[in-house]
XYZ file of C-alpha atoms in Angstrom:
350
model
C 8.088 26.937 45.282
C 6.494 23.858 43.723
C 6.757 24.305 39.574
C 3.599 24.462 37.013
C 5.779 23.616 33.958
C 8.619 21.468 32.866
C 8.297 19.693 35.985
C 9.189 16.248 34.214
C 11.660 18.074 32.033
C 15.211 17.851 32.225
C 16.620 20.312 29.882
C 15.740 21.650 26.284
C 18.673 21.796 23.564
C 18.568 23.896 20.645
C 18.911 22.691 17.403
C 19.270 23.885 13.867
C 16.401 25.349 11.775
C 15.908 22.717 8.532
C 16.936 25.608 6.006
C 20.341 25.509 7.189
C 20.593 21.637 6.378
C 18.873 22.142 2.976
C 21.992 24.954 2.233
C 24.278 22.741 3.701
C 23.427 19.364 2.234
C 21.503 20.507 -0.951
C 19.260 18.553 -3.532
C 21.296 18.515 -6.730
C 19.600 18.972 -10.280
C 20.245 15.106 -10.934
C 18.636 14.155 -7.477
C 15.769 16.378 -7.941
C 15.153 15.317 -11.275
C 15.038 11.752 -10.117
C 12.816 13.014 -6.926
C 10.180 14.616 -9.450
C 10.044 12.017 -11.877
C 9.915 8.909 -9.259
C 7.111 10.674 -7.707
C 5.324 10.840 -10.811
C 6.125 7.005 -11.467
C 4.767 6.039 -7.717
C 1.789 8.108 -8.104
C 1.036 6.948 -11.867
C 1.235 3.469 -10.031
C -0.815 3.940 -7.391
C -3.949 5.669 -9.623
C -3.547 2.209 -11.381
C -2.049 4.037 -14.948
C 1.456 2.158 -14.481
C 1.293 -1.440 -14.954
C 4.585 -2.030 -13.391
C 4.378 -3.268 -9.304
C 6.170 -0.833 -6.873
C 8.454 -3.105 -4.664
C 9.610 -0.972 -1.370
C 12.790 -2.878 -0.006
C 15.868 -2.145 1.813
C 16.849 -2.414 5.612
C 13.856 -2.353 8.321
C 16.174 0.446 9.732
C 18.951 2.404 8.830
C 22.021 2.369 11.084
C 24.859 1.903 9.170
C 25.278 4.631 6.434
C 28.348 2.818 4.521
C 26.275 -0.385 4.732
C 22.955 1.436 3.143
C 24.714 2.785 0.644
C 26.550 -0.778 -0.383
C 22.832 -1.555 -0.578
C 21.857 1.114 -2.432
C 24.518 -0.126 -5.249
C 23.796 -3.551 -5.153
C 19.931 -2.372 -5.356
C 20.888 -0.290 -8.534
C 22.585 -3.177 -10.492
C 19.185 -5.390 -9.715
C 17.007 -2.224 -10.988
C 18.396 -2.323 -14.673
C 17.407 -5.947 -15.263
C 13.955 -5.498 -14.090
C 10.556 -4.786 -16.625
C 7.834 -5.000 -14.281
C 8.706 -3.742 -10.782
C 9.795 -0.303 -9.981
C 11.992 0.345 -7.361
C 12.213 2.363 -4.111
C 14.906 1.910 -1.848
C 13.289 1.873 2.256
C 15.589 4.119 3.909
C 14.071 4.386 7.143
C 15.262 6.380 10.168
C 13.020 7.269 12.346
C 11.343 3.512 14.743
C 7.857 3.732 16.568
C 8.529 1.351 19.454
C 6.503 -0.685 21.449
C 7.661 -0.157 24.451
C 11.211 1.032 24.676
C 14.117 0.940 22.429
C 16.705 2.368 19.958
C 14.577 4.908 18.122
C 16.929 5.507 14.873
C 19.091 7.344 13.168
C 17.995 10.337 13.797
C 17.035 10.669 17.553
C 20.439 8.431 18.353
C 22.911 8.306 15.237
C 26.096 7.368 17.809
C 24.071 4.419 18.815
C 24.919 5.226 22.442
C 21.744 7.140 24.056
C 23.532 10.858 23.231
C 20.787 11.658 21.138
C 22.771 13.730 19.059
C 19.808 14.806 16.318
C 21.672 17.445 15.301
C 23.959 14.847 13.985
C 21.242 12.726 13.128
C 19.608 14.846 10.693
C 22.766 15.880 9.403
C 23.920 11.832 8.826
C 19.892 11.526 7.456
C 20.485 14.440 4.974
C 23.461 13.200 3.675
C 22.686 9.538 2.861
C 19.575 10.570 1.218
C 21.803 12.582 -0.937
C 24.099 9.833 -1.850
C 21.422 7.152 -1.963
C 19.385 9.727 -4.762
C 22.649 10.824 -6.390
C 23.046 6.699 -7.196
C 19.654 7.123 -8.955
C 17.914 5.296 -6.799
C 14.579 6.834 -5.635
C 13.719 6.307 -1.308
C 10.989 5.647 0.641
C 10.910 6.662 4.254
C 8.305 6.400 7.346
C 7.689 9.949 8.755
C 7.172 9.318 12.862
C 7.722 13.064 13.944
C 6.231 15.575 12.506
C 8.757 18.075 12.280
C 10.736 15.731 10.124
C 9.313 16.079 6.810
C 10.722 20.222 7.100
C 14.803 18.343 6.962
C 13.977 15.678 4.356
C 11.185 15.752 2.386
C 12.243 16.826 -0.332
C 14.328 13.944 -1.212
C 11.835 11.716 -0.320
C 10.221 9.777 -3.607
C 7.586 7.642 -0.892
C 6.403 7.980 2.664
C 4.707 5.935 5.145
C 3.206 5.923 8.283
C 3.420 3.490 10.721
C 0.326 1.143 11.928
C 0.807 3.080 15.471
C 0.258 6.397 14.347
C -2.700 5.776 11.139
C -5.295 6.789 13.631
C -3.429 9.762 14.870
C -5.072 13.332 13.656
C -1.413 14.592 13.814
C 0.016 12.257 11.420
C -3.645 12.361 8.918
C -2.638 16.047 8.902
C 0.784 15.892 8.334
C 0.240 13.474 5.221
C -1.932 16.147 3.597
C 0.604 18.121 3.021
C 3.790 15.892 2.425
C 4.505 16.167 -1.448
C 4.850 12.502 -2.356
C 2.394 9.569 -2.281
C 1.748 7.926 1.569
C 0.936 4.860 2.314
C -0.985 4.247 5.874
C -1.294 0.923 7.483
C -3.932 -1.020 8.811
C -3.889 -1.295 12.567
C -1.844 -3.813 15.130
C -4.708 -4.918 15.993
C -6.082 -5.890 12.208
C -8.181 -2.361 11.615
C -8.129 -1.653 7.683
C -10.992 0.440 8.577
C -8.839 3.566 10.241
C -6.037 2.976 7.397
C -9.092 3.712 5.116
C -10.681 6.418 7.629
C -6.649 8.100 7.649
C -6.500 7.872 3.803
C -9.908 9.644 3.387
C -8.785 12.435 6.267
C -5.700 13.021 4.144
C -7.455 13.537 1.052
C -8.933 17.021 2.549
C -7.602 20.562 3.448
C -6.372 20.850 6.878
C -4.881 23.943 9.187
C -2.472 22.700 11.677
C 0.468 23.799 14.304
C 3.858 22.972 12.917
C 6.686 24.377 11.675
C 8.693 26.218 8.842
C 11.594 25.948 6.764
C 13.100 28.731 9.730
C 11.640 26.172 12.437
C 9.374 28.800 13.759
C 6.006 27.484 14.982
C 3.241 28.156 12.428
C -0.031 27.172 11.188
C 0.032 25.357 8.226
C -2.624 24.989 5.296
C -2.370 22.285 3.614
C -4.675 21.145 0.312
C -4.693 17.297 0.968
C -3.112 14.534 -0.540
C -4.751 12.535 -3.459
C -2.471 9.948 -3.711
C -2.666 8.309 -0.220
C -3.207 4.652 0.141
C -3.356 1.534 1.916
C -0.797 -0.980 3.106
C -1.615 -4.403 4.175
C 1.029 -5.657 6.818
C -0.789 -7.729 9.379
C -1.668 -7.773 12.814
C -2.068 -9.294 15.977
C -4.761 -11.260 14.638
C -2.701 -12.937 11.610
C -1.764 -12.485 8.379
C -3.355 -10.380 5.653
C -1.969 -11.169 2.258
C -4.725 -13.971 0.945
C -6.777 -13.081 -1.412
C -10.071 -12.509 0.671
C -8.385 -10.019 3.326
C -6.636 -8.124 -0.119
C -10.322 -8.278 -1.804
C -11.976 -6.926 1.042
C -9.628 -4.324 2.353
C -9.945 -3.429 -1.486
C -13.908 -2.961 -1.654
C -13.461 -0.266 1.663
C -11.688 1.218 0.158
C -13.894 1.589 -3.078
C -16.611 2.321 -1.310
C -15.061 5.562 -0.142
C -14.589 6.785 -3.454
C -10.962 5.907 -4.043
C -8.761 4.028 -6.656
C -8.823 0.766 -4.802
C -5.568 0.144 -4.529
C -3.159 -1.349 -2.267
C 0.446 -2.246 -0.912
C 1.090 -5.270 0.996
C 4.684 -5.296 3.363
C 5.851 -9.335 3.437
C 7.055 -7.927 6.947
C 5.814 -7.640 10.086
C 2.797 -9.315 11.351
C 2.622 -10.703 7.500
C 5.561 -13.058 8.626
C 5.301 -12.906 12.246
C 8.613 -11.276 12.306
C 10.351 -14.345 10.805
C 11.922 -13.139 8.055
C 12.418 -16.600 6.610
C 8.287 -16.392 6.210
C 8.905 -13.343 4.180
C 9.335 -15.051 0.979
C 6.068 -17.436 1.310
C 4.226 -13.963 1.485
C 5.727 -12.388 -1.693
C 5.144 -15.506 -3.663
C 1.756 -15.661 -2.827
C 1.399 -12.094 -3.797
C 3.337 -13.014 -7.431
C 0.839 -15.619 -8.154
C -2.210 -13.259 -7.411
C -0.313 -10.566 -9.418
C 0.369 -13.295 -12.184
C -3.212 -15.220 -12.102
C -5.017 -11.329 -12.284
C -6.273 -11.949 -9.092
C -7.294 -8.665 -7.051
C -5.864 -6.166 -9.902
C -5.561 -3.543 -7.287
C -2.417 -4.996 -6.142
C 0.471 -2.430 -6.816
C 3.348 -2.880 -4.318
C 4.956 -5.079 -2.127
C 7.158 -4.087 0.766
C 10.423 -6.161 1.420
C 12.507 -5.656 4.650
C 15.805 -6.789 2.789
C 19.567 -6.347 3.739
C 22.932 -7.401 2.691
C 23.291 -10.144 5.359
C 19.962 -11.715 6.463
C 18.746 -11.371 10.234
C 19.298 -9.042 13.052
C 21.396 -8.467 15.680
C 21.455 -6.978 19.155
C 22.703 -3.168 20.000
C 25.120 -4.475 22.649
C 27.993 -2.697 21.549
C 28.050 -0.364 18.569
C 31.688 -1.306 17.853
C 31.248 -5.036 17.893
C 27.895 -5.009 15.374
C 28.214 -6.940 12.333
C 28.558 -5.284 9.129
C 25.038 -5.332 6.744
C 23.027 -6.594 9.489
C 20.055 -5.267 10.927
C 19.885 -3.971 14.543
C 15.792 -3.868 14.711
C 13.845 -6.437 12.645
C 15.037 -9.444 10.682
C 15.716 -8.966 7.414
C 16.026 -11.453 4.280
C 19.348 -11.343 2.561
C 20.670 -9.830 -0.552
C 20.825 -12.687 -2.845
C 18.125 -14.043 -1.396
C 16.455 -10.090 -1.957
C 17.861 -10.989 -5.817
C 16.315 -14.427 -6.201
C 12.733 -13.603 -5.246
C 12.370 -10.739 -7.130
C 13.995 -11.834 -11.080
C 12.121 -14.992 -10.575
C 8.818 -13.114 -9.440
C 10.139 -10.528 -12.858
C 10.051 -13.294 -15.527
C 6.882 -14.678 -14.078
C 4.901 -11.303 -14.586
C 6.402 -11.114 -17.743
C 5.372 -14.469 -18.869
C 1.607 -13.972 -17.492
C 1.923 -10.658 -19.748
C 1.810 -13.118 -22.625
């Protein structure tokens, strides 16, 4: 008899419920201290009440727990001789793809198409543990949304992804997350659904999802007033200059919002050369220094310990610190860019 359901389904595998990874791999006082405060630092910065620049940097994806958490040290040291950035570590473990792909962390932590995301929560869980436990607060992109129920709540700054802005599931979702989010403009150079997204997650929504128990549910949410925009490119160019920064800023003012924004030196603003990453964070230090466009609060780095990427050929033969999905820029050169950029805010400060 010819099948109405599951007839493209192979098999279905349980997994466990997200309150038996939040007994398991808990939030201690010191990491939920840091959690509540950061949160309060992020959103102070993104209202415009913080004069200090939020800079987002770490790997484009995380692969490697021992090598994120080298980075997470290295990324502490640089955080106590800073005055005028605030940092969030990018832990992110979850990759939209274009086409097809290693998806992260989570969906394949062995590296090997198992898709063990059992394991991959479990691995997720834990770094963000020892990455907050190093007082370092992280910033994450949330793809699925069933995600936010396992880490959340260590999670200081959230994102999503310039393929999922215009989705109603992910608008929804960000109304109810508990930290600032940050949506991006469009592949294709839209600011105008980042904006439309950022106004949807500002209201109330009721929604299918699940709880703490992974049981479906509807959830009520009371919207999110700290979501904002992130400039990263597009197929079209770059969007760092001055005139795409002061007009994505005036749509966003004209909905009613603290025109703010974040611009990522990534992406399609360096046309995934990561040795173009550091002509667009310069240029976004001298319009931070010369007052130009105040509303610029963050920058996004995709930074590791070694620079570059590398294939996943063999996951035993990979190259320690290296990234396995975009380029990256490399720690000292990470270092560099940002004291200089430091000193030069301070100096414009006069």
């Amino acid at each position: 008899m010819e099948k109405l359901q599951d007839v493209r389904i192979e098999s279905y595998s349980q997994i466990t419920p997200p309150r038996v990874y939040r007994e398991d791999i808990p939030v201690s006082q010191d990491s939920k201290n840091l959690v509540i405060e950061s949160r309060k630092i992020v959103s102070d910065i993104i209202h415009g009440k913080d004069e200090r620049m939020l800079l987002i940097t770490g790997p484009c994806s995380i692969h490697d727990v021992d090598a994120g958490i080298e980075y997470a040290k290295k990324l502490r040291e640089l955080k106590e001789r800073l005055k005028n950035f605030y940092i969030v570590m990018r832990v992110y473990f979850e990759k939209p793809r274009t086409t097809v792909g290693w998806k992260g962390l989570i969906n394949d932590p062995d590296l090997n198409n198992t898709f063990n995301m059992d394991e991959g929560y479990r691995k997720a869980r834990t770094f963000l543990s020892g990455v907050t436990s190093l007082g370092i607060p992280t910033a994450t992109e949330f793809l699925d949304p069933f995600t936010p129920q396992y880490l959340a709540d260590f999670v200081s700054w959230g994102a999503i992804g310039a393929r999922t802005t215009e989705s109603q599931t992910h608008r929804q979702m960000a109304s109810g997350l508990s930290m600032p989010i940050g949506f991006k403009n469009g592949t294709g150079g839209s600011v105008q659904i980042a904006v439309d997204a950022m106004v949807a997650s500002q209201g109330k929504h009721a929604f299918l999802g699940i709880d703490e128990d992974g049981q479906s549910c509807i959830i009520h949410t009371s919207g999110n007033p700290y979501s904002h925009l992130i400039l990263r490119g597009s197929t079209q160019g770059t969007n760092y200059d001055e005139n795409s920064i002061g007009n994505a800023l005036s749509l966003v003012k004209k909905e009613g919002i603290v025109p703010t924004v974040v611009v990522d030196c990534s992406h399609a603003n360096c046309g995934k050369d990561h040795k173009k990453m550091s002509i667009a964070f310069k240029e976004l230090i001298r319009q931070k220094t010369n007052k130009i466009n105040p509303g610029l609060v963050g920058i996004m780095l995709e930074s590791h310990i070694n620079e570059g990427s590398q294939k996943l050929d063999e996951p035993s033969k990979l190259s320690f610190g290296v990234s396995i999905t975009d380029p990256c820029i490399n720690w000292q050169e990470t270092v560099d860019l940002v004291e200089e950029a430091d000193s030069q805010i301070e100096v414009s400060k006069g």
